[in-house]
Every structure is written in structure tokens, then in C-alpha cells.
Amino acid sequence: MRTQVGIVGAGPAGLMLSHLLHLSGIESIIIEDRSREYCENRIRAGLMEHWVAQMLIETGVGERLKREAMVHDGIFLAFNNEAHKLDFAKLIDKHVYIYDQKEVVTDLIAHRLKQGGQIRFEVEGTSVHDFAGNGGKPTIRFKHQGKAQEIECDFIAGCDGFHGVSRPSLPVGSWQGYDRVYPFGWLGILSESPPPEKELIYAYHERGFALFSMRGAELSRLYLQVAPDEDIEQWSDDRVWDELTTRLQGVRPLKRGKVLQKGITPMRSYVTEPMQYGRLFLAGDSAHIVPPTGAKGMNLAMADVRVLARAFEAFFRKHDTAGLETYSATALRRVWKGQRFSWWMTQMLHRVHGGEYAGFDTKRQLAELDYVAGSEAASISLAENYAGLPID
Ligand code: DHB
């Protein structure tokens, strides 16, 4: 097979890149090792920055989003048994959208296939070759339905997530990883119950952080700070509900319901620099991951591919390589701001249990929450990062 851009991975980054390239008349083929059903059903963070929703709508993949997404004016910060609203609409005239990543993936897959886009699901043994730019043709090799296959392309986009093959294929010494592991995990549930508020509540509590999010009027997505090595078997549904109730005490009443899904996510920050070598370009989680607080993962992936699609467009239209040369630097400027914000939200809201400075840190966190909730300048700073920094 032969195409202009070979894309590894059918997550939000790979699918959106393929979609944007198609709009610019550029061909791509996506390969993905999971099944279509798996990609469409994997529950992920559900918070979309204002401009991402606009981009989906403006590029023709926002019909269901417009009908089904919940549009939020802001968030609540809860501490000392009280909820404080940060009204983004008033502060910065922006909204955020609640629409699970799996819905974005579902919409993009359907749209790409309808437009004749090529996606090969359930491939095996993927590897990437000859992308150094020294005369060889970038090639993706894999097995599909038992047969060895090859895609020859002008460029490879590695959109295959944190555990994909693309990042480890960068030559040793050509890149560096910046890593930070947090001593926390999130236990998340999806439940048939009404959320305690119309908008999200980020709750700081002496027993640990809790987040009260949603997927619908009768569908809650709730998270608890736990230890990173927490055993999920120790958390019966009743224990999860009791803990959520305790951490929301005095703020709002919490209705219980049937738990539909339960899982634990570790928390880590990671950045690959640069995000490119020769004709292999990384985008999304293959290059960087964030801790979940603030839900920047998919939003950063969308920002990467927006920059990358433009760079490919300039190359194929005008043979202009400037965008490709600056892709990594341009993407990383936003990535690091997303990293900083995710780290900042994480350190402000999670309880550190024990250790020499736990007492000091607790008082400092409460002062920081009080400051953010009480100062217009600090509220605006949170709001503009949360709802999405400006794009050019
Ligand atoms: C959700 C997840 C987050 O990490 C967050 O900060 C907000 C919302 C969610 O899954 O709904």
C-alpha cells in the first residue's frame, strides 16, 4: 500500500489528523491494533476545551456533539464544607463541553469511513521503518488478518498512545523524556445516578480529593483519590459510595445508583522532546501524558494534530517545510503549559498523607484554594487554562 501520511493509532489524535488531512486533500491510512468496538467503548475523560468543540463543529464532525454534549459555564471548587463556583462564562466568556472521548472517537470513525477513509483495525506486530530522512521511504509494517502488510508513505504520524511502538522507535540519543510520577491514583466509577450538581465539583477533603463529574442527567462519573497501588478488590460499591459521600459532606447531598463500571488510573506526567525525528512525527499520548486532574489529555492531542495537519498541508501544497521543522517546538509550547496546569491542579487538590511537610502542605493548599476562589485574577488564571488557552 502507499499513502501520503501513514497514521499509527485510531484514537482522537490519529482520527482527527486523518480527518483534517482529508479536508486539505491529503491521503492517509490509519492502522490500529484494537477492534473498532474497543475504541468506541473505552471510557475516558469527558471534558472538552471550548476551541476543540468549535473545531469539531466547524470541520463537520460536531452534529451529535451539538445535540448531546452538556455545555458548562464553569466548575465548583469545594473545601471546608463549602462549594465555590468559578463562572468561566462571566470571567472569560468561554464554556467547556462534557462529551466523552469515546463519543469523539465514535463520531470520527463513522465520518472517516463514510468519506471513504481507510482504517485497518485489529492489526498485529506494527513497526515503523526508514523514517530518518536519508533517502529511504518511511514504511509501516504490520500483520492484518494473518497477512504481512506494508504501507509506504511520505510521513508517519505516531498517534499510538503512551504504550505504542512509535516513541520507542525514535533513535536512542535523539530525544529525551521528562517524567514525574505522583503518589496518587484515581478510582473512577460510572453510575446510574444523578450528579450532585449541574456542573463539576472538584472537592478537597482531609481524606483525599474527589471529583463529581457526569455523562448525563442520570449518569454520574465520580472519582476518588486513592493510593497508586490500591487494590480494586478492596473497594465494594458500598465502600466507594460511603467514601464519596464523606468527601462531599456538607457540600451537596449525593444520590447513589447502580455502578456500571469501576477502575483505577495511575497518575503521571511525561513529555518527549523533541516530538519528531526525520519523517516520524509523534502526536498526543505517544509524546506526552498528563495526570487526569483538569482533563487535558485529549485536548492536548487535538492541539498537536491541528498544528501537524497545517504543517503537512503547507508541505504538500507548496513544498514549504517550515511548519514541519517547527512542529515539535510549536506543539511543546502548549504541551508544557498543559503539563504545568495539570500538575498545578493535582498538587493543589490531592492530600499528601504523612511525610515531613504534610501539615504545612495542607494549610498551604487550603490557602491556595481560598485564594483561587476569592481572587478574580486567580479565578481567571484557572479559567483560561481550564477552558483552553488561545490558539493562533
Ligand atoms: C473528567 C475527568 C477529569 O479528569 C476532569 O478533570 C474532569 C472531568 C470526566 O471524566 O468527566
mmCIF file with all atom_site columns, C-alpha atoms in Angstrom, residues 143-351:
data_model
loop_
_atom_site.group_PDB
_atom_site.id
_atom_site.type_symbol
_atom_site.label_atom_id
_atom_site.label_alt_id
_atom_site.label_comp_id
_atom_site.label_asym_id
_atom_site.label_entity_id
_atom_site.label_seq_id
_atom_site.pdbx_PDB_ins_code
_atom_site.Cartn_x
_atom_site.Cartn_y
_atom_site.Cartn_z
_atom_site.occupancy
_atom_site.B_iso_or_equiv
_atom_site.pdbx_formal_charge
_atom_site.auth_seq_id
_atom_site.auth_comp_id
_atom_site.auth_asym_id
_atom_site.auth_atom_id
_atom_site.pdbx_PDB_model_num
ATOM 1   C CA . LYS A 1 143 ? 0.016   -8.087  10.055 1.00 0.00 ? 143 LYS A CA 1
ATOM 2   C CA . HIS A 1 144 ? -3.647  -7.852  9.152  1.00 0.00 ? 144 HIS A CA 1
ATOM 3   C CA . GLN A 1 145 ? -5.900  -10.919 9.090  1.00 0.00 ? 145 GLN A CA 1
ATOM 4   C CA . GLY A 1 146 ? -2.807  -13.084 9.282  1.00 0.00 ? 146 GLY A CA 1
ATOM 5   C CA . LYS A 1 147 ? -1.101  -11.486 6.267  1.00 0.00 ? 147 LYS A CA 1
ATOM 6   C CA . ALA A 1 148 ? 2.072   -9.358  6.400  1.00 0.00 ? 148 ALA A CA 1
ATOM 7   C CA . GLN A 1 149 ? 1.382   -5.864  5.052  1.00 0.00 ? 149 GLN A CA 1
ATOM 8   C CA . GLU A 1 150 ? 3.383   -2.732  4.334  1.00 0.00 ? 150 GLU A CA 1
ATOM 9   C CA . ILE A 1 151 ? 2.427   0.908   3.897  1.00 0.00 ? 151 ILE A CA 1
ATOM 10  C CA . GLU A 1 152 ? 4.931   3.133   2.144  1.00 0.00 ? 152 GLU A CA 1
ATOM 11  C CA . CYS A 1 153 ? 4.344   6.803   2.884  1.00 0.00 ? 153 CYS A CA 1
ATOM 12  C CA . ASP A 1 154 ? 5.865   10.270  2.750  1.00 0.00 ? 154 ASP A CA 1
ATOM 13  C CA . PHE A 1 155 ? 5.456   10.707  6.506  1.00 0.00 ? 155 PHE A CA 1
ATOM 14  C CA . ILE A 1 156 ? 4.496   8.626   9.518  1.00 0.00 ? 156 ILE A CA 1
ATOM 15  C CA . ALA A 1 157 ? 2.334   10.054  12.309 1.00 0.00 ? 157 ALA A CA 1
ATOM 16  C CA . GLY A 1 158 ? 2.784   8.154   15.587 1.00 0.00 ? 158 GLY A CA 1
ATOM 17  C CA . CYS A 1 159 ? -0.588  8.571   17.316 1.00 0.00 ? 159 CYS A CA 1
ATOM 18  C CA . ASP A 1 160 ? -0.422  5.231   19.119 1.00 0.00 ? 160 ASP A CA 1
ATOM 19  C CA . GLY A 1 161 ? -0.579  6.314   22.731 1.00 0.00 ? 161 GLY A CA 1
ATOM 20  C CA . PHE A 1 162 ? 1.828   6.083   25.633 1.00 0.00 ? 162 PHE A CA 1
ATOM 21  C CA . HIS A 1 163 ? 2.446   2.334   25.219 1.00 0.00 ? 163 HIS A CA 1
ATOM 22  C CA . GLY A 1 164 ? 2.657   2.394   21.424 1.00 0.00 ? 164 GLY A CA 1
ATOM 23  C CA . VAL A 1 165 ? 5.605   1.481   19.184 1.00 0.00 ? 165 VAL A CA 1
ATOM 24  C CA . SER A 1 166 ? 6.295   4.968   17.803 1.00 0.00 ? 166 SER A CA 1
ATOM 25  C CA . ARG A 1 167 ? 8.104   6.652   20.719 1.00 0.00 ? 167 ARG A CA 1
ATOM 26  C CA . PRO A 1 168 ? 10.458  3.688   21.390 1.00 0.00 ? 168 PRO A CA 1
ATOM 27  C CA . SER A 1 169 ? 11.296  3.710   17.653 1.00 0.00 ? 169 SER A CA 1
ATOM 28  C CA . LEU A 1 170 ? 12.938  7.147   17.928 1.00 0.00 ? 170 LEU A CA 1
ATOM 29  C CA . PRO A 1 171 ? 16.708  6.600   17.819 1.00 0.00 ? 171 PRO A CA 1
ATOM 30  C CA . VAL A 1 172 ? 18.379  6.466   21.224 1.00 0.00 ? 172 VAL A CA 1
ATOM 31  C CA . GLY A 1 173 ? 20.076  9.798   21.921 1.00 0.00 ? 173 GLY A CA 1
ATOM 32  C CA . SER A 1 174 ? 17.798  11.774  19.574 1.00 0.00 ? 174 SER A CA 1
ATOM 33  C CA . TRP A 1 175 ? 15.258  12.556  22.292 1.00 0.00 ? 175 TRP A CA 1
ATOM 34  C CA . GLN A 1 176 ? 14.753  12.942  25.992 1.00 0.00 ? 176 GLN A CA 1
ATOM 35  C CA . GLY A 1 177 ? 11.841  12.045  28.277 1.00 0.00 ? 177 GLY A CA 1
ATOM 36  C CA . TYR A 1 178 ? 10.760  14.276  31.182 1.00 0.00 ? 178 TYR A CA 1
ATOM 37  C CA . ASP A 1 179 ? 8.947   12.217  33.783 1.00 0.00 ? 179 ASP A CA 1
ATOM 38  C CA . ARG A 1 180 ? 7.070   12.762  37.027 1.00 0.00 ? 180 ARG A CA 1
ATOM 39  C CA . VAL A 1 181 ? 5.146   10.049  38.852 1.00 0.00 ? 181 VAL A CA 1
ATOM 40  C CA . TYR A 1 182 ? 2.625   11.060  41.538 1.00 0.00 ? 182 TYR A CA 1
ATOM 41  C CA . PRO A 1 183 ? 1.957   9.143   44.746 1.00 0.00 ? 183 PRO A CA 1
ATOM 42  C CA . PHE A 1 184 ? -1.787  9.039   43.914 1.00 0.00 ? 184 PHE A CA 1
ATOM 43  C CA . GLY A 1 185 ? -4.258  7.092   41.824 1.00 0.00 ? 185 GLY A CA 1
ATOM 44  C CA . TRP A 1 186 ? -7.876  7.772   40.856 1.00 0.00 ? 186 TRP A CA 1
ATOM 45  C CA . LEU A 1 187 ? -10.591 5.221   41.451 1.00 0.00 ? 187 LEU A CA 1
ATOM 46  C CA . GLY A 1 188 ? -13.364 6.072   38.983 1.00 0.00 ? 188 GLY A CA 1
ATOM 47  C CA . ILE A 1 189 ? -16.927 4.835   38.682 1.00 0.00 ? 189 ILE A CA 1
ATOM 48  C CA . LEU A 1 190 ? -19.699 5.336   36.158 1.00 0.00 ? 190 LEU A CA 1
ATOM 49  C CA . SER A 1 191 ? -23.079 5.087   37.844 1.00 0.00 ? 191 SER A CA 1
ATOM 50  C CA . GLU A 1 192 ? -26.784 5.299   37.100 1.00 0.00 ? 192 GLU A CA 1
ATOM 51  C CA . SER A 1 193 ? -27.408 8.244   39.386 1.00 0.00 ? 193 SER A CA 1
ATOM 52  C CA . PRO A 1 194 ? -27.970 11.990  39.043 1.00 0.00 ? 194 PRO A CA 1
ATOM 53  C CA . PRO A 1 195 ? -24.807 14.089  39.557 1.00 0.00 ? 195 PRO A CA 1
ATOM 54  C CA . PRO A 1 196 ? -24.864 16.193  42.751 1.00 0.00 ? 196 PRO A CA 1
ATOM 55  C CA . GLU A 1 197 ? -24.567 19.470  40.778 1.00 0.00 ? 197 GLU A CA 1
ATOM 56  C CA . LYS A 1 198 ? -25.255 20.737  37.254 1.00 0.00 ? 198 LYS A CA 1
ATOM 57  C CA . GLU A 1 199 ? -21.519 21.300  36.852 1.00 0.00 ? 199 GLU A CA 1
ATOM 58  C CA . LEU A 1 200 ? -18.373 19.540  38.058 1.00 0.00 ? 200 LEU A CA 1
ATOM 59  C CA . ILE A 1 201 ? -17.289 19.656  41.700 1.00 0.00 ? 201 ILE A CA 1
ATOM 60  C CA . TYR A 1 202 ? -13.567 19.375  42.484 1.00 0.00 ? 202 TYR A CA 1
ATOM 61  C CA . ALA A 1 203 ? -13.542 18.576  46.207 1.00 0.00 ? 203 ALA A CA 1
ATOM 62  C CA . TYR A 1 204 ? -10.585 18.895  48.543 1.00 0.00 ? 204 TYR A CA 1
ATOM 63  C CA . HIS A 1 205 ? -11.099 16.845  51.707 1.00 0.00 ? 205 HIS A CA 1
ATOM 64  C CA . GLU A 1 206 ? -8.899  15.682  54.554 1.00 0.00 ? 206 GLU A CA 1
ATOM 65  C CA . ARG A 1 207 ? -9.419  12.075  53.439 1.00 0.00 ? 207 ARG A CA 1
ATOM 66  C CA . GLY A 1 208 ? -8.359  12.961  49.891 1.00 0.00 ? 208 GLY A CA 1
ATOM 67  C CA . PHE A 1 209 ? -9.561  14.532  46.655 1.00 0.00 ? 209 PHE A CA 1
ATOM 68  C CA . ALA A 1 210 ? -12.857 13.629  44.986 1.00 0.00 ? 210 ALA A CA 1
ATOM 69  C CA . LEU A 1 211 ? -14.300 14.696  41.624 1.00 0.00 ? 211 LEU A CA 1
ATOM 70  C CA . PHE A 1 212 ? -18.011 14.687  40.809 1.00 0.00 ? 212 PHE A CA 1
ATOM 71  C CA . SER A 1 213 ? -18.478 14.684  37.043 1.00 0.00 ? 213 SER A CA 1
ATOM 72  C CA . MET A 1 214 ? -21.172 13.312  34.735 1.00 0.00 ? 214 MET A CA 1
ATOM 73  C CA . ARG A 1 215 ? -22.113 11.884  31.379 1.00 0.00 ? 215 ARG A CA 1
ATOM 74  C CA . GLY A 1 216 ? -25.825 12.735  31.511 1.00 0.00 ? 216 GLY A CA 1
ATOM 75  C CA . ALA A 1 217 ? -28.701 13.885  33.726 1.00 0.00 ? 217 ALA A CA 1
ATOM 76  C CA . GLU A 1 218 ? -28.910 10.375  35.231 1.00 0.00 ? 218 GLU A CA 1
ATOM 77  C CA . LEU A 1 219 ? -25.343 9.249   34.640 1.00 0.00 ? 219 LEU A CA 1
ATOM 78  C CA . SER A 1 220 ? -22.516 10.202  37.012 1.00 0.00 ? 220 SER A CA 1
ATOM 79  C CA . ARG A 1 221 ? -18.763 9.868   36.582 1.00 0.00 ? 221 ARG A CA 1
ATOM 80  C CA . LEU A 1 222 ? -17.175 10.032  40.024 1.00 0.00 ? 222 LEU A CA 1
ATOM 81  C CA . TYR A 1 223 ? -13.564 9.770   41.121 1.00 0.00 ? 223 TYR A CA 1
ATOM 82  C CA . LEU A 1 224 ? -11.718 9.258   44.427 1.00 0.00 ? 224 LEU A CA 1
ATOM 83  C CA . GLN A 1 225 ? -8.073  9.878   45.223 1.00 0.00 ? 225 GLN A CA 1
ATOM 84  C CA . VAL A 1 226 ? -6.590  6.529   46.324 1.00 0.00 ? 226 VAL A CA 1
ATOM 85  C CA . ALA A 1 227 ? -3.080  5.088   46.675 1.00 0.00 ? 227 ALA A CA 1
ATOM 86  C CA . PRO A 1 228 ? -1.428  4.367   43.302 1.00 0.00 ? 228 PRO A CA 1
ATOM 87  C CA . ASP A 1 229 ? -1.158  0.645   44.133 1.00 0.00 ? 229 ASP A CA 1
ATOM 88  C CA . GLU A 1 230 ? -4.677  0.425   45.557 1.00 0.00 ? 230 GLU A CA 1
ATOM 89  C CA . ASP A 1 231 ? -6.337  -2.991  45.150 1.00 0.00 ? 231 ASP A CA 1
ATOM 90  C CA . ILE A 1 232 ? -9.699  -2.508  43.442 1.00 0.00 ? 232 ILE A CA 1
ATOM 91  C CA . GLU A 1 233 ? -10.962 -5.738  45.044 1.00 0.00 ? 233 GLU A CA 1
ATOM 92  C CA . GLN A 1 234 ? -10.914 -3.905  48.387 1.00 0.00 ? 234 GLN A CA 1
ATOM 93  C CA . TRP A 1 235 ? -13.442 -1.368  47.087 1.00 0.00 ? 235 TRP A CA 1
ATOM 94  C CA . SER A 1 236 ? -17.000 -2.715  47.171 1.00 0.00 ? 236 SER A CA 1
ATOM 95  C CA . ASP A 1 237 ? -19.628 -0.443  45.622 1.00 0.00 ? 237 ASP A CA 1
ATOM 96  C CA . ASP A 1 238 ? -20.856 0.438   49.129 1.00 0.00 ? 238 ASP A CA 1
ATOM 97  C CA . ARG A 1 239 ? -17.366 1.439   50.244 1.00 0.00 ? 239 ARG A CA 1
ATOM 98  C CA . VAL A 1 240 ? -16.941 3.668   47.169 1.00 0.00 ? 240 VAL A CA 1
ATOM 99  C CA . TRP A 1 241 ? -20.300 5.373   47.827 1.00 0.00 ? 241 TRP A CA 1
ATOM 100 C CA . ASP A 1 242 ? -19.532 5.839   51.537 1.00 0.00 ? 242 ASP A CA 1
ATOM 101 C CA . GLU A 1 243 ? -16.196 7.452   50.721 1.00 0.00 ? 243 GLU A CA 1
ATOM 102 C CA . LEU A 1 244 ? -17.667 9.719   48.017 1.00 0.00 ? 244 LEU A CA 1
ATOM 103 C CA . THR A 1 245 ? -20.388 10.772  50.465 1.00 0.00 ? 245 THR A CA 1
ATOM 104 C CA . THR A 1 246 ? -17.846 11.543  53.200 1.00 0.00 ? 246 THR A CA 1
ATOM 105 C CA . ARG A 1 247 ? -15.713 13.658  50.865 1.00 0.00 ? 247 ARG A CA 1
ATOM 106 C CA . LEU A 1 248 ? -18.781 15.663  49.755 1.00 0.00 ? 248 LEU A CA 1
ATOM 107 C CA . GLN A 1 249 ? -20.206 16.055  53.281 1.00 0.00 ? 249 GLN A CA 1
ATOM 108 C CA . GLY A 1 250 ? -21.745 19.447  53.938 1.00 0.00 ? 250 GLY A CA 1
ATOM 109 C CA . VAL A 1 251 ? -21.319 20.483  50.297 1.00 0.00 ? 251 VAL A CA 1
ATOM 110 C CA . ARG A 1 252 ? -24.160 18.659  48.478 1.00 0.00 ? 252 ARG A CA 1
ATOM 111 C CA . PRO A 1 253 ? -26.243 15.529  49.105 1.00 0.00 ? 253 PRO A CA 1
ATOM 112 C CA . LEU A 1 254 ? -25.166 12.559  46.970 1.00 0.00 ? 254 LEU A CA 1
ATOM 113 C CA . LYS A 1 255 ? -27.659 10.129  45.426 1.00 0.00 ? 255 LYS A CA 1
ATOM 114 C CA . ARG A 1 256 ? -26.467 6.556   44.930 1.00 0.00 ? 256 ARG A CA 1
ATOM 115 C CA . GLY A 1 257 ? -27.156 4.283   41.961 1.00 0.00 ? 257 GLY A CA 1
ATOM 116 C CA . LYS A 1 258 ? -26.072 1.153   40.160 1.00 0.00 ? 258 LYS A CA 1
ATOM 117 C CA . VAL A 1 259 ? -22.319 1.108   39.470 1.00 0.00 ? 259 VAL A CA 1
ATOM 118 C CA . LEU A 1 260 ? -21.820 0.335   35.768 1.00 0.00 ? 260 LEU A CA 1
ATOM 119 C CA . GLN A 1 261 ? -18.040 0.488   35.630 1.00 0.00 ? 261 GLN A CA 1
ATOM 120 C CA . LYS A 1 262 ? -15.155 0.759   38.094 1.00 0.00 ? 262 LYS A CA 1
ATOM 121 C CA . GLY A 1 263 ? -11.406 1.200   37.544 1.00 0.00 ? 263 GLY A CA 1
ATOM 122 C CA . ILE A 1 264 ? -8.161  2.696   38.858 1.00 0.00 ? 264 ILE A CA 1
ATOM 123 C CA . THR A 1 265 ? -5.913  5.102   36.908 1.00 0.00 ? 265 THR A CA 1
ATOM 124 C CA . PRO A 1 266 ? -2.329  5.858   37.932 1.00 0.00 ? 266 PRO A CA 1
ATOM 125 C CA . MET A 1 267 ? -1.106  9.459   37.720 1.00 0.00 ? 267 MET A CA 1
ATOM 126 C CA . ARG A 1 268 ? 1.932   10.533  35.773 1.00 0.00 ? 268 ARG A CA 1
ATOM 127 C CA . SER A 1 269 ? 3.312   13.452  33.771 1.00 0.00 ? 269 SER A CA 1
ATOM 128 C CA . TYR A 1 270 ? 5.584   12.631  30.809 1.00 0.00 ? 270 TYR A CA 1
ATOM 129 C CA . VAL A 1 271 ? 6.936   14.684  27.904 1.00 0.00 ? 271 VAL A CA 1
ATOM 130 C CA . THR A 1 272 ? 9.054   13.551  24.943 1.00 0.00 ? 272 THR A CA 1
ATOM 131 C CA . GLU A 1 273 ? 11.377  16.183  23.455 1.00 0.00 ? 273 GLU A CA 1
ATOM 132 C CA . PRO A 1 274 ? 11.530  16.648  20.531 1.00 0.00 ? 274 PRO A CA 1
ATOM 133 C CA . MET A 1 275 ? 8.302   15.103  19.273 1.00 0.00 ? 275 MET A CA 1
ATOM 134 C CA . GLN A 1 276 ? 9.823   14.258  15.899 1.00 0.00 ? 276 GLN A CA 1
ATOM 135 C CA . TYR A 1 277 ? 12.710  12.508  14.195 1.00 0.00 ? 277 TYR A CA 1
ATOM 136 C CA . GLY A 1 278 ? 13.142  12.744  10.428 1.00 0.00 ? 278 GLY A CA 1
ATOM 137 C CA . ARG A 1 279 ? 9.777   11.874  8.902  1.00 0.00 ? 279 ARG A CA 1
ATOM 138 C CA . LEU A 1 280 ? 8.246   10.365  12.027 1.00 0.00 ? 280 LEU A CA 1
ATOM 139 C CA . PHE A 1 281 ? 6.038   12.796  13.979 1.00 0.00 ? 281 PHE A CA 1
ATOM 140 C CA . LEU A 1 282 ? 4.525   11.999  17.382 1.00 0.00 ? 282 LEU A CA 1
ATOM 141 C CA . ALA A 1 283 ? 1.160   13.434  18.453 1.00 0.00 ? 283 ALA A CA 1
ATOM 142 C CA . GLY A 1 284 ? -0.977  13.015  21.568 1.00 0.00 ? 284 GLY A CA 1
ATOM 143 C CA . ASP A 1 285 ? -0.237  10.434  24.275 1.00 0.00 ? 285 ASP A CA 1
ATOM 144 C CA . SER A 1 286 ? 2.611   8.825   22.308 1.00 0.00 ? 286 SER A CA 1
ATOM 145 C CA . ALA A 1 287 ? 4.551   12.026  23.058 1.00 0.00 ? 287 ALA A CA 1
ATOM 146 C CA . HIS A 1 288 ? 3.098   13.179  26.381 1.00 0.00 ? 288 HIS A CA 1
ATOM 147 C CA . ILE A 1 289 ? 0.701   12.201  29.135 1.00 0.00 ? 289 ILE A CA 1
ATOM 148 C CA . VAL A 1 290 ? -0.762  14.271  31.971 1.00 0.00 ? 290 VAL A CA 1
ATOM 149 C CA . PRO A 1 291 ? -2.307  13.372  35.321 1.00 0.00 ? 291 PRO A CA 1
ATOM 150 C CA . PRO A 1 292 ? -6.105  13.419  34.891 1.00 0.00 ? 292 PRO A CA 1
ATOM 151 C CA . THR A 1 293 ? -6.856  16.489  37.064 1.00 0.00 ? 293 THR A CA 1
ATOM 152 C CA . GLY A 1 294 ? -8.190  19.092  34.624 1.00 0.00 ? 294 GLY A CA 1
ATOM 153 C CA . ALA A 1 295 ? -8.624  16.561  31.781 1.00 0.00 ? 295 ALA A CA 1
ATOM 154 C CA . LYS A 1 296 ? -6.026  17.950  29.414 1.00 0.00 ? 296 LYS A CA 1
ATOM 155 C CA . GLY A 1 297 ? -5.057  14.659  27.667 1.00 0.00 ? 297 GLY A CA 1
ATOM 156 C CA . MET A 1 298 ? -7.394  14.665  24.673 1.00 0.00 ? 298 MET A CA 1
ATOM 157 C CA . ASN A 1 299 ? -7.304  18.444  24.407 1.00 0.00 ? 299 ASN A CA 1
ATOM 158 C CA . LEU A 1 300 ? -3.516  18.455  24.030 1.00 0.00 ? 300 LEU A CA 1
ATOM 159 C CA . ALA A 1 301 ? -3.748  15.660  21.460 1.00 0.00 ? 301 ALA A CA 1
ATOM 160 C CA . MET A 1 302 ? -6.183  17.755  19.433 1.00 0.00 ? 302 MET A CA 1
ATOM 161 C CA . ALA A 1 303 ? -3.856  20.773  19.639 1.00 0.00 ? 303 ALA A CA 1
ATOM 162 C CA . ASP A 1 304 ? -0.906  18.672  18.372 1.00 0.00 ? 304 ASP A CA 1
ATOM 163 C CA . VAL A 1 305 ? -2.734  17.397  15.304 1.00 0.00 ? 305 VAL A CA 1
ATOM 164 C CA . ARG A 1 306 ? -4.093  20.812  14.455 1.00 0.00 ? 306 ARG A CA 1
ATOM 165 C CA . VAL A 1 307 ? -0.501  22.080  14.196 1.00 0.00 ? 307 VAL A CA 1
ATOM 166 C CA . LEU A 1 308 ? 0.683   18.926  12.408 1.00 0.00 ? 308 LEU A CA 1
ATOM 167 C CA . ALA A 1 309 ? -2.133  18.941  9.827  1.00 0.00 ? 309 ALA A CA 1
ATOM 168 C CA . ARG A 1 310 ? -1.276  22.520  8.895  1.00 0.00 ? 310 ARG A CA 1
ATOM 169 C CA . ALA A 1 311 ? 2.390   21.646  8.536  1.00 0.00 ? 311 ALA A CA 1
ATOM 170 C CA . PHE A 1 312 ? 1.570   18.714  6.211  1.00 0.00 ? 312 PHE A CA 1
ATOM 171 C CA . GLU A 1 313 ? -0.784  20.933  4.222  1.00 0.00 ? 313 GLU A CA 1
ATOM 172 C CA . ALA A 1 314 ? 1.938   23.561  3.639  1.00 0.00 ? 314 ALA A CA 1
ATOM 173 C CA . PHE A 1 315 ? 4.339   20.814  2.593  1.00 0.00 ? 315 PHE A CA 1
ATOM 174 C CA . PHE A 1 316 ? 2.044   19.053  0.126  1.00 0.00 ? 316 PHE A CA 1
ATOM 175 C CA . ARG A 1 317 ? 0.572   22.275  -1.317 1.00 0.00 ? 317 ARG A CA 1
ATOM 176 C CA . LYS A 1 318 ? 3.663   24.464  -1.561 1.00 0.00 ? 318 LYS A CA 1
ATOM 177 C CA . HIS A 1 319 ? 6.622   22.277  -0.668 1.00 0.00 ? 319 HIS A CA 1
ATOM 178 C CA . ASP A 1 320 ? 7.017   24.547  2.343  1.00 0.00 ? 320 ASP A CA 1
ATOM 179 C CA . THR A 1 321 ? 8.867   22.630  5.095  1.00 0.00 ? 321 THR A CA 1
ATOM 180 C CA . ALA A 1 322 ? 8.879   25.417  7.707  1.00 0.00 ? 322 ALA A CA 1
ATOM 181 C CA . GLY A 1 323 ? 5.840   24.057  9.589  1.00 0.00 ? 323 GLY A CA 1
ATOM 182 C CA . LEU A 1 324 ? 7.294   20.559  9.741  1.00 0.00 ? 324 LEU A CA 1
ATOM 183 C CA . GLU A 1 325 ? 10.581  21.898  11.069 1.00 0.00 ? 325 GLU A CA 1
ATOM 184 C CA . THR A 1 326 ? 8.889   23.893  13.822 1.00 0.00 ? 326 THR A CA 1
ATOM 185 C CA . TYR A 1 327 ? 6.136   21.338  14.618 1.00 0.00 ? 327 TYR A CA 1
ATOM 186 C CA . SER A 1 328 ? 7.799   19.978  17.746 1.00 0.00 ? 328 SER A CA 1
ATOM 187 C CA . ALA A 1 329 ? 8.699   23.383  19.209 1.00 0.00 ? 329 ALA A CA 1
ATOM 188 C CA . THR A 1 330 ? 5.245   24.798  18.471 1.00 0.00 ? 330 THR A CA 1
ATOM 189 C CA . ALA A 1 331 ? 3.406   21.788  19.941 1.00 0.00 ? 331 ALA A CA 1
ATOM 190 C CA . LEU A 1 332 ? 5.661   21.647  23.012 1.00 0.00 ? 332 LEU A CA 1
ATOM 191 C CA . ARG A 1 333 ? 4.937   25.247  23.987 1.00 0.00 ? 333 ARG A CA 1
ATOM 192 C CA . ARG A 1 334 ? 1.305   24.292  24.529 1.00 0.00 ? 334 ARG A CA 1
ATOM 193 C CA . VAL A 1 335 ? 2.130   20.841  25.912 1.00 0.00 ? 335 VAL A CA 1
ATOM 194 C CA . TRP A 1 336 ? 4.258   22.309  28.690 1.00 0.00 ? 336 TRP A CA 1
ATOM 195 C CA . LYS A 1 337 ? 1.539   24.784  29.622 1.00 0.00 ? 337 LYS A CA 1
ATOM 196 C CA . GLY A 1 338 ? -0.900  21.865  29.784 1.00 0.00 ? 338 GLY A CA 1
ATOM 197 C CA . GLN A 1 339 ? 1.616   19.957  31.902 1.00 0.00 ? 339 GLN A CA 1
ATOM 198 C CA . ARG A 1 340 ? 2.051   22.876  34.241 1.00 0.00 ? 340 ARG A CA 1
ATOM 199 C CA . PHE A 1 341 ? -1.692  23.305  34.683 1.00 0.00 ? 341 PHE A CA 1
ATOM 200 C CA . SER A 1 342 ? -2.334  19.577  35.248 1.00 0.00 ? 342 SER A CA 1
ATOM 201 C CA . TRP A 1 343 ? 0.495   19.433  37.792 1.00 0.00 ? 343 TRP A CA 1
ATOM 202 C CA . TRP A 1 344 ? -0.803  22.584  39.495 1.00 0.00 ? 344 TRP A CA 1
ATOM 203 C CA . MET A 1 345 ? -4.386  21.311  39.793 1.00 0.00 ? 345 MET A CA 1
ATOM 204 C CA . THR A 1 346 ? -3.053  17.958  41.021 1.00 0.00 ? 346 THR A CA 1
ATOM 205 C CA . GLN A 1 347 ? -0.800  19.425  43.712 1.00 0.00 ? 347 GLN A CA 1
ATOM 206 C CA . MET A 1 348 ? -3.474  21.854  44.893 1.00 0.00 ? 348 MET A CA 1
ATOM 207 C CA . LEU A 1 349 ? -6.230  19.266  45.276 1.00 0.00 ? 349 LEU A CA 1
ATOM 208 C CA . HIS A 1 350 ? -4.627  15.987  46.413 1.00 0.00 ? 350 HIS A CA 1
ATOM 209 C CA . ARG A 1 351 ? -3.899  15.203  50.032 1.00 0.00 ? 351 ARG A CA 1
#
